[in-house]
Amino acid sequence: MKSAKYFSATWCGPCKQFKPIMQELSDEGYNIEFIDGDENRQMAIDANIRSVPTTLIMDGDEELNRIVGIRSKEEMIKELS
């Protein structure tokens, strides 16, 4: 089953727009890990996160896709399905 690692930051304007979409998907049962890139700097460095928001679509430990920026809820459902 696919999951997502959602990297964001509290100061990031686009993150503030996108986070409610990601939270809604999480509330609907999609497996989304919310990661603050500032609080988890090493995790962001290890994942080669260059800007936020960045969402990694994962299958286990394998990265299937990397989405930089904001997407619609429908686009994210397609990525996670």
mmCIF file with all atom_site columns, C-alpha atoms in Angstrom:
data_model
loop_
_atom_site.group_PDB
_atom_site.id
_atom_site.type_symbol
_atom_site.label_atom_id
_atom_site.label_alt_id
_atom_site.label_comp_id
_atom_site.label_asym_id
_atom_site.label_entity_id
_atom_site.label_seq_id
_atom_site.pdbx_PDB_ins_code
_atom_site.Cartn_x
_atom_site.Cartn_y
_atom_site.Cartn_z
_atom_site.occupancy
_atom_site.B_iso_or_equiv
_atom_site.pdbx_formal_charge
_atom_site.auth_seq_id
_atom_site.auth_comp_id
_atom_site.auth_asym_id
_atom_site.auth_atom_id
_atom_site.pdbx_PDB_model_num
ATOM 1  C CA . MET A 1 1  ? 0.000   0.000  0.000  1.00 0.00 ? 1  MET A CA 1
ATOM 2  C CA . LYS A 1 2  ? 1.254   3.453  -0.876 1.00 0.00 ? 2  LYS A CA 1
ATOM 3  C CA . SER A 1 3  ? 1.978   6.054  1.757  1.00 0.00 ? 3  SER A CA 1
ATOM 4  C CA . ALA A 1 4  ? 3.210   9.637  1.767  1.00 0.00 ? 4  ALA A CA 1
ATOM 5  C CA . LYS A 1 5  ? 5.860   11.592 3.611  1.00 0.00 ? 5  LYS A CA 1
ATOM 6  C CA . TYR A 1 6  ? 4.733   15.205 3.615  1.00 0.00 ? 6  TYR A CA 1
ATOM 7  C CA . PHE A 1 7  ? 7.559   17.678 4.339  1.00 0.00 ? 7  PHE A CA 1
ATOM 8  C CA . SER A 1 8  ? 6.510   21.201 5.274  1.00 0.00 ? 8  SER A CA 1
ATOM 9  C CA . ALA A 1 9  ? 7.439   24.127 7.523  1.00 0.00 ? 9  ALA A CA 1
ATOM 10 C CA . THR A 1 10 ? 5.379   26.419 9.734  1.00 0.00 ? 10 THR A CA 1
ATOM 11 C CA . TRP A 1 11 ? 6.668   29.580 7.999  1.00 0.00 ? 11 TRP A CA 1
ATOM 12 C CA . CYS A 1 12 ? 5.867   28.310 4.478  1.00 0.00 ? 12 CYS A CA 1
ATOM 13 C CA . GLY A 1 13 ? 2.868   29.978 2.809  1.00 0.00 ? 13 GLY A CA 1
ATOM 14 C CA . PRO A 1 14 ? 2.208   27.211 0.242  1.00 0.00 ? 14 PRO A CA 1
ATOM 15 C CA . CYS A 1 15 ? 2.476   24.640 3.061  1.00 0.00 ? 15 CYS A CA 1
ATOM 16 C CA . LYS A 1 16 ? -0.291  26.445 4.941  1.00 0.00 ? 16 LYS A CA 1
ATOM 17 C CA . GLN A 1 17 ? -2.493  26.155 1.831  1.00 0.00 ? 17 GLN A CA 1
ATOM 18 C CA . PHE A 1 18 ? -1.670  22.493 1.155  1.00 0.00 ? 18 PHE A CA 1
ATOM 19 C CA . LYS A 1 19 ? -1.645  21.064 4.674  1.00 0.00 ? 19 LYS A CA 1
ATOM 20 C CA . PRO A 1 20 ? -5.471  21.086 5.070  1.00 0.00 ? 20 PRO A CA 1
ATOM 21 C CA . ILE A 1 21 ? -5.751  18.958 1.910  1.00 0.00 ? 21 ILE A CA 1
ATOM 22 C CA . MET A 1 22 ? -3.188  16.510 3.237  1.00 0.00 ? 22 MET A CA 1
ATOM 23 C CA . GLN A 1 23 ? -4.874  16.469 6.658  1.00 0.00 ? 23 GLN A CA 1
ATOM 24 C CA . GLU A 1 24 ? -8.231  15.745 5.020  1.00 0.00 ? 24 GLU A CA 1
ATOM 25 C CA . LEU A 1 25 ? -6.698  12.812 3.113  1.00 0.00 ? 25 LEU A CA 1
ATOM 26 C CA . SER A 1 26 ? -5.151  11.536 6.342  1.00 0.00 ? 26 SER A CA 1
ATOM 27 C CA . ASP A 1 27 ? -8.520  11.817 8.080  1.00 0.00 ? 27 ASP A CA 1
ATOM 28 C CA . GLU A 1 28 ? -10.042 9.785  5.218  1.00 0.00 ? 28 GLU A CA 1
ATOM 29 C CA . GLY A 1 29 ? -7.606  6.939  5.881  1.00 0.00 ? 29 GLY A CA 1
ATOM 30 C CA . TYR A 1 30 ? -4.665  7.631  3.589  1.00 0.00 ? 30 TYR A CA 1
ATOM 31 C CA . ASN A 1 31 ? -1.308  6.878  5.224  1.00 0.00 ? 31 ASN A CA 1
ATOM 32 C CA . ILE A 1 32 ? 0.416   10.265 5.446  1.00 0.00 ? 32 ILE A CA 1
ATOM 33 C CA . GLU A 1 33 ? 3.359   11.089 7.694  1.00 0.00 ? 33 GLU A CA 1
ATOM 34 C CA . PHE A 1 34 ? 3.570   14.815 8.489  1.00 0.00 ? 34 PHE A CA 1
ATOM 35 C CA . ILE A 1 35 ? 7.169   15.980 8.848  1.00 0.00 ? 35 ILE A CA 1
ATOM 36 C CA . ASP A 1 36 ? 8.247   19.493 9.829  1.00 0.00 ? 36 ASP A CA 1
ATOM 37 C CA . GLY A 1 37 ? 11.462  20.035 7.885  1.00 0.00 ? 37 GLY A CA 1
ATOM 38 C CA . ASP A 1 38 ? 12.807  22.494 10.445 1.00 0.00 ? 38 ASP A CA 1
ATOM 39 C CA . GLU A 1 39 ? 12.185  20.230 13.431 1.00 0.00 ? 39 GLU A CA 1
ATOM 40 C CA . ASN A 1 40 ? 13.473  17.165 11.550 1.00 0.00 ? 40 ASN A CA 1
ATOM 41 C CA . ARG A 1 41 ? 16.379  18.658 9.624  1.00 0.00 ? 41 ARG A CA 1
ATOM 42 C CA . GLN A 1 42 ? 18.359  15.437 9.369  1.00 0.00 ? 42 GLN A CA 1
ATOM 43 C CA . MET A 1 43 ? 15.362  13.542 8.003  1.00 0.00 ? 43 MET A CA 1
ATOM 44 C CA . ALA A 1 44 ? 14.855  16.297 5.399  1.00 0.00 ? 44 ALA A CA 1
ATOM 45 C CA . ILE A 1 45 ? 18.550  16.214 4.476  1.00 0.00 ? 45 ILE A CA 1
ATOM 46 C CA . ASP A 1 46 ? 18.518  12.416 4.204  1.00 0.00 ? 46 ASP A CA 1
ATOM 47 C CA . ALA A 1 47 ? 15.458  12.619 1.916  1.00 0.00 ? 47 ALA A CA 1
ATOM 48 C CA . ASN A 1 48 ? 17.161  15.319 -0.203 1.00 0.00 ? 48 ASN A CA 1
ATOM 49 C CA . ILE A 1 49 ? 14.339  17.818 0.413  1.00 0.00 ? 49 ILE A CA 1
ATOM 50 C CA . ARG A 1 50 ? 15.261  21.073 -1.358 1.00 0.00 ? 50 ARG A CA 1
ATOM 51 C CA . SER A 1 51 ? 12.023  23.025 -0.878 1.00 0.00 ? 51 SER A CA 1
ATOM 52 C CA . VAL A 1 52 ? 8.714   22.706 0.912  1.00 0.00 ? 52 VAL A CA 1
ATOM 53 C CA . PRO A 1 53 ? 6.095   21.503 0.540  1.00 0.00 ? 53 PRO A CA 1
ATOM 54 C CA . THR A 1 54 ? 7.502   18.271 -0.841 1.00 0.00 ? 54 THR A CA 1
ATOM 55 C CA . THR A 1 55 ? 5.567   15.016 -0.709 1.00 0.00 ? 55 THR A CA 1
ATOM 56 C CA . LEU A 1 56 ? 7.272   11.685 -1.211 1.00 0.00 ? 56 LEU A CA 1
ATOM 57 C CA . ILE A 1 57 ? 4.975   8.924  -2.454 1.00 0.00 ? 57 ILE A CA 1
ATOM 58 C CA . MET A 1 58 ? 6.292   5.709  -0.980 1.00 0.00 ? 58 MET A CA 1
ATOM 59 C CA . ASP A 1 59 ? 5.773   1.984  -1.363 1.00 0.00 ? 59 ASP A CA 1
ATOM 60 C CA . GLY A 1 60 ? 7.462   0.640  1.738  1.00 0.00 ? 60 GLY A CA 1
ATOM 61 C CA . ASP A 1 61 ? 10.985  2.085  1.662  1.00 0.00 ? 61 ASP A CA 1
ATOM 62 C CA . GLU A 1 62 ? 10.907  2.753  -2.090 1.00 0.00 ? 62 GLU A CA 1
ATOM 63 C CA . GLU A 1 63 ? 10.225  6.287  -3.310 1.00 0.00 ? 63 GLU A CA 1
ATOM 64 C CA . LEU A 1 64 ? 7.768   6.082  -6.207 1.00 0.00 ? 64 LEU A CA 1
ATOM 65 C CA . ASN A 1 65 ? 7.289   9.778  -6.855 1.00 0.00 ? 65 ASN A CA 1
ATOM 66 C CA . ARG A 1 66 ? 8.346   13.174 -5.541 1.00 0.00 ? 66 ARG A CA 1
ATOM 67 C CA . ILE A 1 67 ? 5.842   16.004 -5.670 1.00 0.00 ? 67 ILE A CA 1
ATOM 68 C CA . VAL A 1 68 ? 7.160   19.509 -5.083 1.00 0.00 ? 68 VAL A CA 1
ATOM 69 C CA . GLY A 1 69 ? 4.543   22.164 -4.425 1.00 0.00 ? 69 GLY A CA 1
ATOM 70 C CA . ILE A 1 70 ? 0.780   22.122 -4.121 1.00 0.00 ? 70 ILE A CA 1
ATOM 71 C CA . ARG A 1 71 ? -1.545  19.668 -5.849 1.00 0.00 ? 71 ARG A CA 1
ATOM 72 C CA . SER A 1 72 ? -5.307  19.230 -5.806 1.00 0.00 ? 72 SER A CA 1
ATOM 73 C CA . LYS A 1 73 ? -6.939  16.682 -3.549 1.00 0.00 ? 73 LYS A CA 1
ATOM 74 C CA . GLU A 1 74 ? -7.922  14.681 -6.655 1.00 0.00 ? 74 GLU A CA 1
ATOM 75 C CA . GLU A 1 75 ? -4.311  14.590 -7.894 1.00 0.00 ? 75 GLU A CA 1
ATOM 76 C CA . MET A 1 76 ? -3.107  13.400 -4.492 1.00 0.00 ? 76 MET A CA 1
ATOM 77 C CA . ILE A 1 77 ? -5.769  10.661 -4.377 1.00 0.00 ? 77 ILE A CA 1
ATOM 78 C CA . LYS A 1 78 ? -4.500  9.401  -7.765 1.00 0.00 ? 78 LYS A CA 1
ATOM 79 C CA . GLU A 1 79 ? -0.918  9.405  -6.461 1.00 0.00 ? 79 GLU A CA 1
ATOM 80 C CA . LEU A 1 80 ? -1.858  7.524  -3.289 1.00 0.00 ? 80 LEU A CA 1
ATOM 81 C CA . SER A 1 81 ? -4.202  4.974  -4.917 1.00 0.00 ? 81 SER A CA 1
#
